[in-house]
Short mmCIF file of C-alpha atoms in Angstrom, two decimals:
data_model
loop_
_atom_site.label_atom_id
_atom_site.label_comp_id
_atom_site.label_asym_id
_atom_site.label_seq_id
_atom_site.Cartn_x
_atom_site.Cartn_y
_atom_site.Cartn_z
CA MET A 282 0.62 -15.37 16.93
CA THR A 283 -2.99 -16.16 18.46
CA LEU A 284 -4.64 -13.62 16.08
CA LEU A 285 -4.05 -15.85 13.21
CA ASP A 286 -6.60 -18.51 12.76
CA GLU A 287 -5.87 -21.79 10.64
CA ARG A 288 -7.29 -19.99 7.57
CA LEU A 289 -4.78 -17.00 7.88
CA ARG A 290 -1.85 -19.43 8.72
CA THR A 291 -2.65 -21.04 5.48
CA LEU A 292 -2.48 -17.79 3.62
CA GLN A 293 0.74 -16.92 5.31
CA HIS A 294 2.30 -20.07 4.30
CA THR A 295 1.17 -19.82 0.91
CA ALA A 296 2.35 -16.31 0.48
CA ARG A 297 5.72 -17.26 1.87
CA GLU A 298 6.17 -19.79 -1.11
CA TRP A 299 4.92 -17.30 -3.69
CA ALA A 300 7.49 -14.85 -2.23
CA GLU A 301 10.37 -16.97 -3.00
CA GLN A 302 9.61 -16.99 -6.51
CA LEU A 303 10.31 -13.32 -6.51
CA ARG A 304 13.71 -13.35 -4.89
CA PRO A 305 15.62 -13.73 -8.09
CA LEU A 306 13.57 -11.15 -9.85
CA ALA A 307 14.10 -8.40 -7.41
CA LEU A 308 17.02 -6.74 -8.80
CA ALA A 309 15.87 -7.07 -12.49
CA LEU A 310 12.72 -5.15 -11.49
CA GLU A 311 14.80 -2.40 -9.86
CA GLU A 312 16.66 -2.07 -13.19
CA ASP A 313 13.38 -1.88 -15.27
CA PRO A 314 10.13 -1.55 -13.52
CA ASP A 315 8.32 -2.59 -16.61
CA ARG A 316 9.75 -6.09 -16.17
CA VAL A 317 6.93 -6.84 -13.86
CA ARG A 318 4.80 -7.66 -16.94
CA ASP A 319 7.03 -10.62 -17.85
CA HIS A 320 5.82 -12.14 -14.63
CA LEU A 321 2.10 -11.87 -14.58
CA ASP A 322 1.62 -15.43 -14.73
CA LEU A 323 3.10 -15.78 -11.30
CA PRO A 324 0.35 -16.87 -8.55
CA LEU A 325 1.16 -13.71 -6.41
CA PHE A 326 -0.19 -11.63 -9.36
CA SER A 327 -3.25 -13.79 -9.89
CA TYR A 328 -4.11 -13.09 -6.11
CA LEU A 329 -3.39 -9.35 -6.33
CA SER A 330 -5.30 -8.62 -9.58
CA ARG A 331 -8.35 -9.97 -7.66
CA THR A 332 -7.86 -8.63 -4.23
CA PRO A 333 -9.33 -6.70 -2.54
CA VAL A 334 -12.29 -7.32 -4.50
CA PRO A 335 -15.67 -7.76 -2.40
CA ARG A 336 -17.42 -11.13 -2.69
CA ALA A 337 -20.46 -9.83 -4.49
CA TYR A 338 -17.97 -8.82 -7.51
CA GLN A 339 -15.72 -11.76 -7.27
CA PRO A 340 -16.86 -14.74 -9.34
CA ASP A 341 -13.62 -16.71 -9.23
CA PRO A 342 -11.70 -15.95 -5.86
CA ILE A 343 -8.23 -17.24 -5.12
CA THR A 344 -8.80 -20.58 -3.40
CA VAL A 345 -5.99 -22.19 -1.28
CA ASP A 346 -6.76 -25.85 0.21
CA GLY A 347 -10.27 -25.29 -0.32
CA ARG A 348 -10.53 -21.85 1.36
CA ALA A 349 -11.47 -18.66 -0.73
CA TYR A 350 -9.38 -15.33 -0.28
CA TYR A 351 -10.80 -12.02 -1.05
CA GLY A 352 -8.30 -9.81 0.40
CA THR A 353 -11.00 -7.47 2.05
CA GLY A 354 -9.90 -8.27 5.53
CA GLY A 355 -7.45 -6.03 7.36
CA LEU A 356 -5.38 -9.05 9.07
CA GLU A 357 -5.48 -10.84 5.68
CA ARG A 358 -3.91 -7.94 3.98
CA VAL A 359 -1.29 -7.46 6.70
CA VAL A 360 -0.17 -11.00 6.80
CA PHE A 361 0.16 -11.29 2.98
CA CYS A 362 1.96 -7.84 2.71
CA GLU A 363 4.56 -8.91 5.38
CA GLU A 364 5.20 -12.31 3.59
CA ILE A 365 5.79 -10.69 0.16
CA ALA A 366 7.78 -7.54 1.49
CA ALA A 367 10.20 -9.84 3.28
CA VAL A 368 11.36 -10.70 -0.25
CA ASP A 369 10.60 -7.58 -2.59
CA ALA A 370 8.29 -4.73 -1.58
CA GLY A 371 8.74 -3.29 -5.03
CA MET A 372 7.20 -6.22 -6.78
CA LEU A 373 4.20 -6.24 -4.52
CA LEU A 374 3.63 -2.40 -5.28
CA ALA A 375 4.20 -3.18 -9.04
CA ALA A 376 1.47 -5.62 -9.28
CA PRO A 377 -1.94 -4.90 -11.19
CA GLY A 378 -5.20 -4.92 -9.41
CA PRO A 379 -7.57 -2.62 -7.45
CA SER A 380 -4.96 -1.96 -4.57
CA LEU A 381 -5.33 1.26 -2.89
CA SER A 382 -8.17 2.64 -5.10
CA GLY A 383 -10.22 -0.60 -4.44
CA VAL A 384 -10.27 0.10 -0.57
CA LEU A 385 -11.80 3.65 -1.46
CA VAL A 386 -14.45 2.19 -3.89
CA SER A 387 -15.51 -0.27 -1.30
CA LEU A 388 -15.98 2.46 1.21
CA LEU A 389 -17.32 5.31 -0.96
CA GLY A 390 -18.79 3.69 -4.08
CA ASP A 391 -22.46 3.03 -4.41
CA GLU A 392 -23.57 -0.20 -6.23
CA GLU A 393 -23.45 0.92 -9.85
CA GLN A 394 -19.81 2.58 -9.14
CA GLN A 395 -18.59 -0.67 -7.55
CA SER A 396 -20.06 -2.82 -10.18
CA TRP A 397 -18.30 -0.57 -12.93
CA PHE A 398 -15.05 -0.49 -11.14
CA TYR A 399 -14.50 -4.14 -10.03
CA GLY A 400 -16.26 -5.50 -13.08
CA ARG A 401 -13.58 -4.12 -15.43
CA LEU A 402 -10.83 -5.32 -13.30
CA MET A 403 -12.33 -8.78 -13.52
CA GLU A 404 -12.62 -8.66 -17.28
CA ARG A 405 -8.89 -8.01 -17.79
CA THR A 406 -5.61 -7.59 -15.97
CA SER A 407 -5.40 -3.78 -15.19
CA TRP A 408 -3.25 -1.42 -12.93
CA THR A 409 -5.06 1.21 -10.85
CA PHE A 410 -3.81 4.36 -8.97
CA LEU A 411 -4.71 6.48 -6.13
CA ALA A 412 -3.86 10.22 -6.47
CA LEU A 413 -4.16 12.68 -3.51
CA THR A 414 -0.73 14.03 -3.01
CA GLU A 415 0.03 17.38 -4.76
CA PRO A 416 3.22 19.43 -5.50
CA GLU A 417 3.96 21.82 -2.73
CA ARG A 418 1.01 20.56 -0.53
CA GLY A 419 1.94 16.93 0.02
CA SER A 420 -1.00 14.79 1.08
CA ASP A 421 -2.85 17.59 3.17
CA ALA A 422 -6.24 16.90 1.72
CA ALA A 423 -7.69 20.03 3.33
CA SER A 424 -5.23 22.12 1.14
CA LEU A 425 -5.91 20.43 -2.26
CA THR A 426 -6.10 22.70 -5.45
CA THR A 427 -6.99 20.03 -7.88
CA THR A 428 -10.60 21.09 -9.07
CA LEU A 429 -13.44 19.17 -10.51
CA THR A 430 -15.89 21.62 -11.87
CA PRO A 431 -18.91 21.45 -14.18
CA ARG A 432 -18.75 22.73 -17.90
CA GLU A 433 -20.59 25.90 -18.57
CA LYS A 434 -23.19 24.09 -20.68
CA GLY A 435 -23.57 20.94 -18.87
CA GLY A 436 -22.15 17.67 -19.67
CA PRO A 437 -19.14 15.81 -17.90
CA LEU A 438 -17.12 17.38 -15.13
CA LEU A 439 -13.69 18.67 -15.73
CA LEU A 440 -10.76 17.83 -13.57
CA ASN A 441 -7.65 20.15 -13.53
CA GLY A 442 -4.66 20.10 -11.55
CA ALA A 443 -1.48 18.28 -10.72
CA LYS A 444 -0.59 15.13 -8.61
CA ARG A 445 2.81 13.79 -7.47
CA PHE A 446 4.33 10.61 -6.11
CA ILE A 447 1.37 8.65 -7.57
CA GLY A 448 2.40 4.97 -7.91
CA ASN A 449 1.49 2.90 -11.07
CA ALA A 450 -0.45 5.89 -12.73
CA ALA A 451 1.73 5.58 -15.97
CA ARG A 452 0.38 1.90 -16.22
CA SER A 453 -3.26 2.34 -15.16
CA ASP A 454 -6.51 2.35 -16.96
CA VAL A 455 -8.43 3.74 -14.19
CA GLY A 456 -7.93 5.32 -10.73
CA VAL A 457 -9.36 7.44 -7.96
CA VAL A 458 -8.37 11.07 -7.98
CA PHE A 459 -9.13 13.45 -4.97
CA ALA A 460 -10.22 17.06 -5.95
CA ARG A 461 -12.05 19.99 -4.85
CA THR A 462 -15.67 20.94 -5.98
CA ARG A 463 -15.93 24.19 -3.87
CA PRO A 464 -13.94 25.83 -0.96
CA GLY A 465 -13.99 24.07 2.51
CA PRO A 466 -13.62 20.62 3.64
CA LEU A 467 -16.96 19.62 2.46
CA GLY A 468 -15.73 20.37 -0.91
CA VAL A 469 -13.27 17.65 -1.28
CA VAL A 470 -14.50 14.44 -3.22
CA ALA A 471 -12.87 11.43 -4.90
CA ALA A 472 -13.77 10.45 -8.42
CA LEU A 473 -13.20 7.58 -10.62
CA VAL A 474 -11.05 8.53 -13.53
CA GLU A 475 -10.07 6.74 -16.80
CA THR A 476 -6.52 7.60 -18.06
CA GLY A 477 -7.21 6.94 -21.84
CA GLY A 478 -8.96 10.09 -22.72
CA PRO A 479 -7.37 13.61 -23.46
CA GLY A 480 -5.79 15.69 -20.86
CA PHE A 481 -4.50 12.81 -18.68
CA ALA A 482 -0.56 12.64 -18.49
CA ALA A 483 1.40 10.58 -16.14
CA VAL A 484 5.19 10.67 -16.30
CA PRO A 485 7.31 8.31 -14.18
CA PHE A 486 10.45 9.74 -12.38
CA GLU A 487 13.53 8.14 -10.93
CA THR A 488 13.44 7.09 -7.41
CA VAL A 489 15.95 5.59 -5.08
CA GLY A 490 13.88 3.01 -3.50
CA LEU A 491 10.67 1.14 -4.57
CA ARG A 492 11.31 1.46 -8.01
CA GLY A 493 8.87 -1.25 -9.18
CA ASN A 494 6.21 1.11 -7.99
CA GLN A 495 6.96 3.51 -10.87
CA ILE A 496 6.22 6.70 -9.02
CA CYS A 497 4.64 9.29 -11.22
CA GLU A 498 3.90 12.92 -11.73
CA VAL A 499 0.28 13.38 -13.00
CA ARG A 500 -1.03 16.40 -15.00
CA LEU A 501 -4.87 16.92 -15.31
CA THR A 502 -6.10 19.12 -18.00
CA ASP A 503 -9.63 19.39 -18.62
CA VAL A 504 -10.00 15.63 -18.01
CA GLU A 505 -13.67 14.71 -18.45
CA VAL A 506 -15.23 12.88 -15.55
CA PRO A 507 -18.94 12.03 -15.95
CA ALA A 508 -21.02 12.94 -12.75
CA GLU A 509 -21.82 9.30 -11.78
CA ARG A 510 -18.13 8.55 -11.41
CA VAL A 511 -18.01 10.87 -8.29
CA LEU A 512 -17.72 8.55 -5.45
CA GLY A 513 -20.17 8.96 -2.50
CA ARG A 514 -22.92 10.45 -4.37
CA HIS A 515 -25.32 8.36 -2.24
CA LEU A 516 -23.74 9.65 1.10
CA SER A 517 -24.05 12.95 3.04
CA PRO A 518 -21.34 15.58 2.32
CA THR A 519 -19.68 14.88 5.58
CA ARG A 520 -19.27 11.15 4.81
CA ARG A 521 -17.94 11.30 1.11
CA GLY A 522 -15.44 14.04 1.58
CA LEU A 523 -12.30 14.29 4.00
CA MET A 524 -14.07 12.03 6.33
CA GLY A 525 -14.36 9.14 3.68
CA ALA A 526 -10.78 9.68 2.85
CA VAL A 527 -9.73 9.56 6.57
CA GLN A 528 -11.66 6.26 6.91
CA GLY A 529 -10.05 5.07 3.68
CA PHE A 530 -6.48 5.73 4.79
CA ASN A 531 -6.91 4.27 8.23
CA ARG A 532 -7.98 1.25 6.67
CA LEU A 533 -4.84 1.24 4.40
CA ARG A 534 -2.30 2.11 6.98
CA PRO A 535 -1.86 -1.43 8.57
CA GLY A 536 -0.99 -2.60 5.14
CA VAL A 537 1.71 -0.06 4.65
CA ALA A 538 2.98 -0.90 8.09
CA ALA A 539 3.29 -4.61 7.13
CA LEU A 540 5.25 -3.54 4.13
CA ALA A 541 7.81 -1.84 6.35
CA LEU A 542 7.70 -4.76 8.86
CA GLY A 543 8.47 -7.20 5.87
CA ILE A 544 11.30 -5.15 4.77
CA ALA A 545 12.83 -5.15 8.35
CA ARG A 546 12.20 -8.91 8.68
CA GLY A 547 13.87 -9.50 5.00
CA ALA A 548 16.96 -7.66 6.18
CA TYR A 549 17.11 -9.58 9.33
CA GLU A 550 16.88 -12.99 7.69
CA TYR A 551 19.47 -11.72 5.02
CA VAL A 552 21.96 -11.63 7.97
CA VAL A 553 21.05 -14.82 9.59
CA ALA A 554 21.40 -16.50 6.03
CA HIS A 555 24.90 -14.60 5.19
CA ARG A 556 26.64 -14.29 8.45
CA ARG A 557 27.21 -17.82 9.70
CA THR A 558 29.76 -16.79 12.43
CA LEU A 559 29.13 -13.99 14.85
CA ARG A 560 30.90 -12.42 17.68
CA ALA A 561 29.03 -12.37 21.04
CA ASP A 562 28.07 -8.88 20.70
CA GLU A 563 27.02 -9.33 17.18
CA ALA A 564 24.73 -12.42 18.21
CA ALA A 565 23.24 -10.35 20.84
CA GLY A 566 22.43 -7.52 18.62
CA LEU A 567 20.84 -10.03 16.20
CA GLU A 568 18.65 -11.27 18.87
CA ARG A 569 17.56 -8.01 20.01
CA MET A 570 16.79 -7.28 16.27
CA ALA A 571 14.50 -10.34 16.24
CA LEU A 572 12.62 -9.29 19.39
CA ARG A 573 11.94 -5.79 17.97
CA ILE A 574 10.56 -7.17 14.91
CA GLU A 575 8.22 -9.49 16.74
CA GLY A 576 7.11 -6.57 18.96
CA VAL A 577 6.21 -4.43 16.11
CA ARG A 578 4.42 -7.33 14.30
CA ARG A 579 2.31 -7.71 17.32
CA LEU A 580 1.29 -4.09 16.90
CA VAL A 581 1.07 -4.33 13.32
CA TYR A 582 -1.49 -7.51 13.52
CA ARG A 583 -3.44 -5.71 16.16
CA ALA A 584 -3.94 -2.78 13.73
CA GLY A 585 -5.02 -5.16 10.99
CA ALA A 586 -7.55 -6.96 13.51
CA ALA A 587 -8.86 -3.61 14.26
CA VAL A 588 -9.81 -3.01 10.52
CA ASP A 589 -11.81 -6.26 10.76
CA ARG A 590 -13.90 -5.31 13.68
CA ASP A 591 -14.41 -1.51 12.85
CA ASP A 592 -12.67 -0.63 16.15
CA PRO A 593 -13.31 2.98 17.01
CA GLY A 594 -9.56 3.38 17.83
CA LEU A 595 -8.48 2.26 14.32
CA GLY A 596 -7.14 5.52 13.23
CA ALA A 597 -4.72 6.07 16.16
CA LEU A 598 -3.88 2.23 16.12
CA ALA A 599 -3.17 2.12 12.59
CA SER A 600 -0.98 5.41 12.72
CA ALA A 601 1.10 3.84 15.55
CA ALA A 602 1.75 0.65 13.49
CA LYS A 603 2.64 2.52 10.47
CA ALA A 604 5.08 5.10 12.36
CA ARG A 605 6.74 2.34 14.39
CA ALA A 606 7.12 -0.12 11.66
CA ALA A 607 8.59 2.48 9.31
CA GLU A 608 11.03 3.24 11.99
CA LEU A 609 11.93 -0.18 12.61
CA ALA A 610 12.51 -0.85 8.71
CA GLU A 611 14.99 2.03 8.69
CA GLU A 612 16.77 0.96 11.98
CA VAL A 613 17.08 -2.70 11.02
CA THR A 614 18.17 -2.36 7.36
CA LEU A 615 20.89 0.16 8.34
CA GLU A 616 22.05 -2.12 11.28
CA ALA A 617 21.99 -5.26 8.97
CA LEU A 618 24.39 -3.33 6.76
CA GLU A 619 26.90 -2.99 9.58
CA TYR A 620 27.29 -6.78 9.85
CA PHE A 621 28.85 -6.88 6.32
CA GLY A 622 31.53 -3.93 6.65
CA PRO A 623 32.14 -0.78 4.69
CA GLY A 624 31.63 -2.26 1.38
CA ALA A 625 28.13 -3.68 2.21
CA ARG A 626 25.97 -1.82 -0.08
CA LEU A 627 28.16 -2.63 -3.14
CA GLU A 628 28.81 -6.37 -2.19
CA HIS A 629 25.23 -7.05 -1.05
CA PRO A 630 22.95 -5.19 -3.43
CA LEU A 631 19.71 -7.02 -2.07
CA LEU A 632 20.54 -5.61 1.31
CA ASP A 633 21.18 -2.38 -0.07
CA LYS A 634 17.97 -2.43 -1.68
CA PHE A 635 16.04 -3.40 1.56
CA ALA A 636 17.60 -0.29 3.07
CA ARG A 637 16.68 2.09 0.22
CA ASP A 638 13.02 0.60 0.11
CA ALA A 639 12.75 1.02 3.86
CA ARG A 640 13.27 4.84 3.55
CA GLY A 641 10.63 4.98 1.00
CA VAL A 642 7.81 3.51 3.22
CA GLU A 643 8.21 6.48 5.44
CA PHE A 644 6.62 8.59 2.86
CA MET A 645 3.52 6.35 2.01
CA GLU A 646 0.24 7.34 3.59
CA GLY A 647 1.59 9.93 5.83
CA THR A 648 5.03 10.50 7.32
CA ARG A 649 5.99 9.82 10.96
CA ASN A 650 5.18 13.33 12.53
CA ILE A 651 1.60 12.98 10.93
CA GLN A 652 1.01 9.70 12.44
CA ARG A 653 2.28 10.66 15.83
CA LEU A 654 -0.32 13.37 15.91
CA ASN A 655 -3.03 10.92 15.07
CA VAL A 656 -1.81 8.70 18.09
CA PHE A 657 -1.80 11.74 20.41
CA GLN A 658 -5.33 12.56 19.21
CA GLY A 659 -6.45 8.98 19.84
CA LEU A 660 -5.05 9.04 23.22
CA SER A 661 -6.40 12.36 24.33
CA GLN A 662 -9.80 11.20 23.10
CA GLY A 663 -9.83 7.85 24.88
CA LYS A 664 -9.91 5.86 21.70
CA ILE A 665 -6.97 3.92 22.55
CA ASP A 666 -5.00 3.39 25.93
CA ARG A 667 -1.41 3.29 26.67
CA GLY A 668 -1.48 -0.49 26.97
#
């Protein structure tokens, strides 16, 4: 696509080579998500452990053909995520590094907080997590019940509550937790939380898809949080609360859309590789599948580019990309199974994995109905047009 310059095409080609190293590992990671630790020497993990880390905190960036990559760009992240997810989205989500929390820290953290967070990630391989979703309330930030309150006699703040569907929390040393300091929308904050102290408990539970992400239930009981670890302390209450969270998730969604796009592409390529002889109707269906994937790719890339230029329509565009890509992933993976008959899920476990992983993406960063509401708001406010 014309959106990709030579630098991004180099990354795309390199990521495709790295992804191929994961193909024989995908089913083993499904069986035991902790097996990711056996493969941290792969170049993929070297890249992800250091991205997205801003240039100021990245003394040794990943270099390919003389070009440095920091992973902070929206289009760079989209290109990379699609290539890896086309082989195994689970391994991508299982990787150590700043991941989702890194994006929030770059947006909301002051210089001291960023130095502390990124500095420790540069010192050693570490997992991180981002905890927003709660039992019974989902990811509705306005309805959060997790609290961050001061002790009666001063000292650290105390974090209490529960989070659910939190990826990598059981592996992580540090993460970002959303909590409430007082009633109302301005009372929501995000804080850097270390997992090694008393009161923090993360327990993985079984999932049908994306098992490498090791989704967890998190319990927080009087977890101590120093006041200087509350993100956005240098910002106004309107910028560090829900508005900061919205901006962060708008920047994350194109990457999630790219995961879904990659899963759809992986299923399509599986059919191409394993069904050499096709009836006329099957060949036509496969051609339509390829065109749909390319159409969604253009939308996802456009959303990634909008991150890079701080487009005012980013929120709606990112939601459109995520909703359509998640829908595409479900459609394509189920259609792909039909090319192999009634026993396809048993006889083609990798294709079955694509279908299960596709369904999991729907629940990442907001479900389809929420994304469609965001798109409607963008249209009604003139932030994006119907073209």
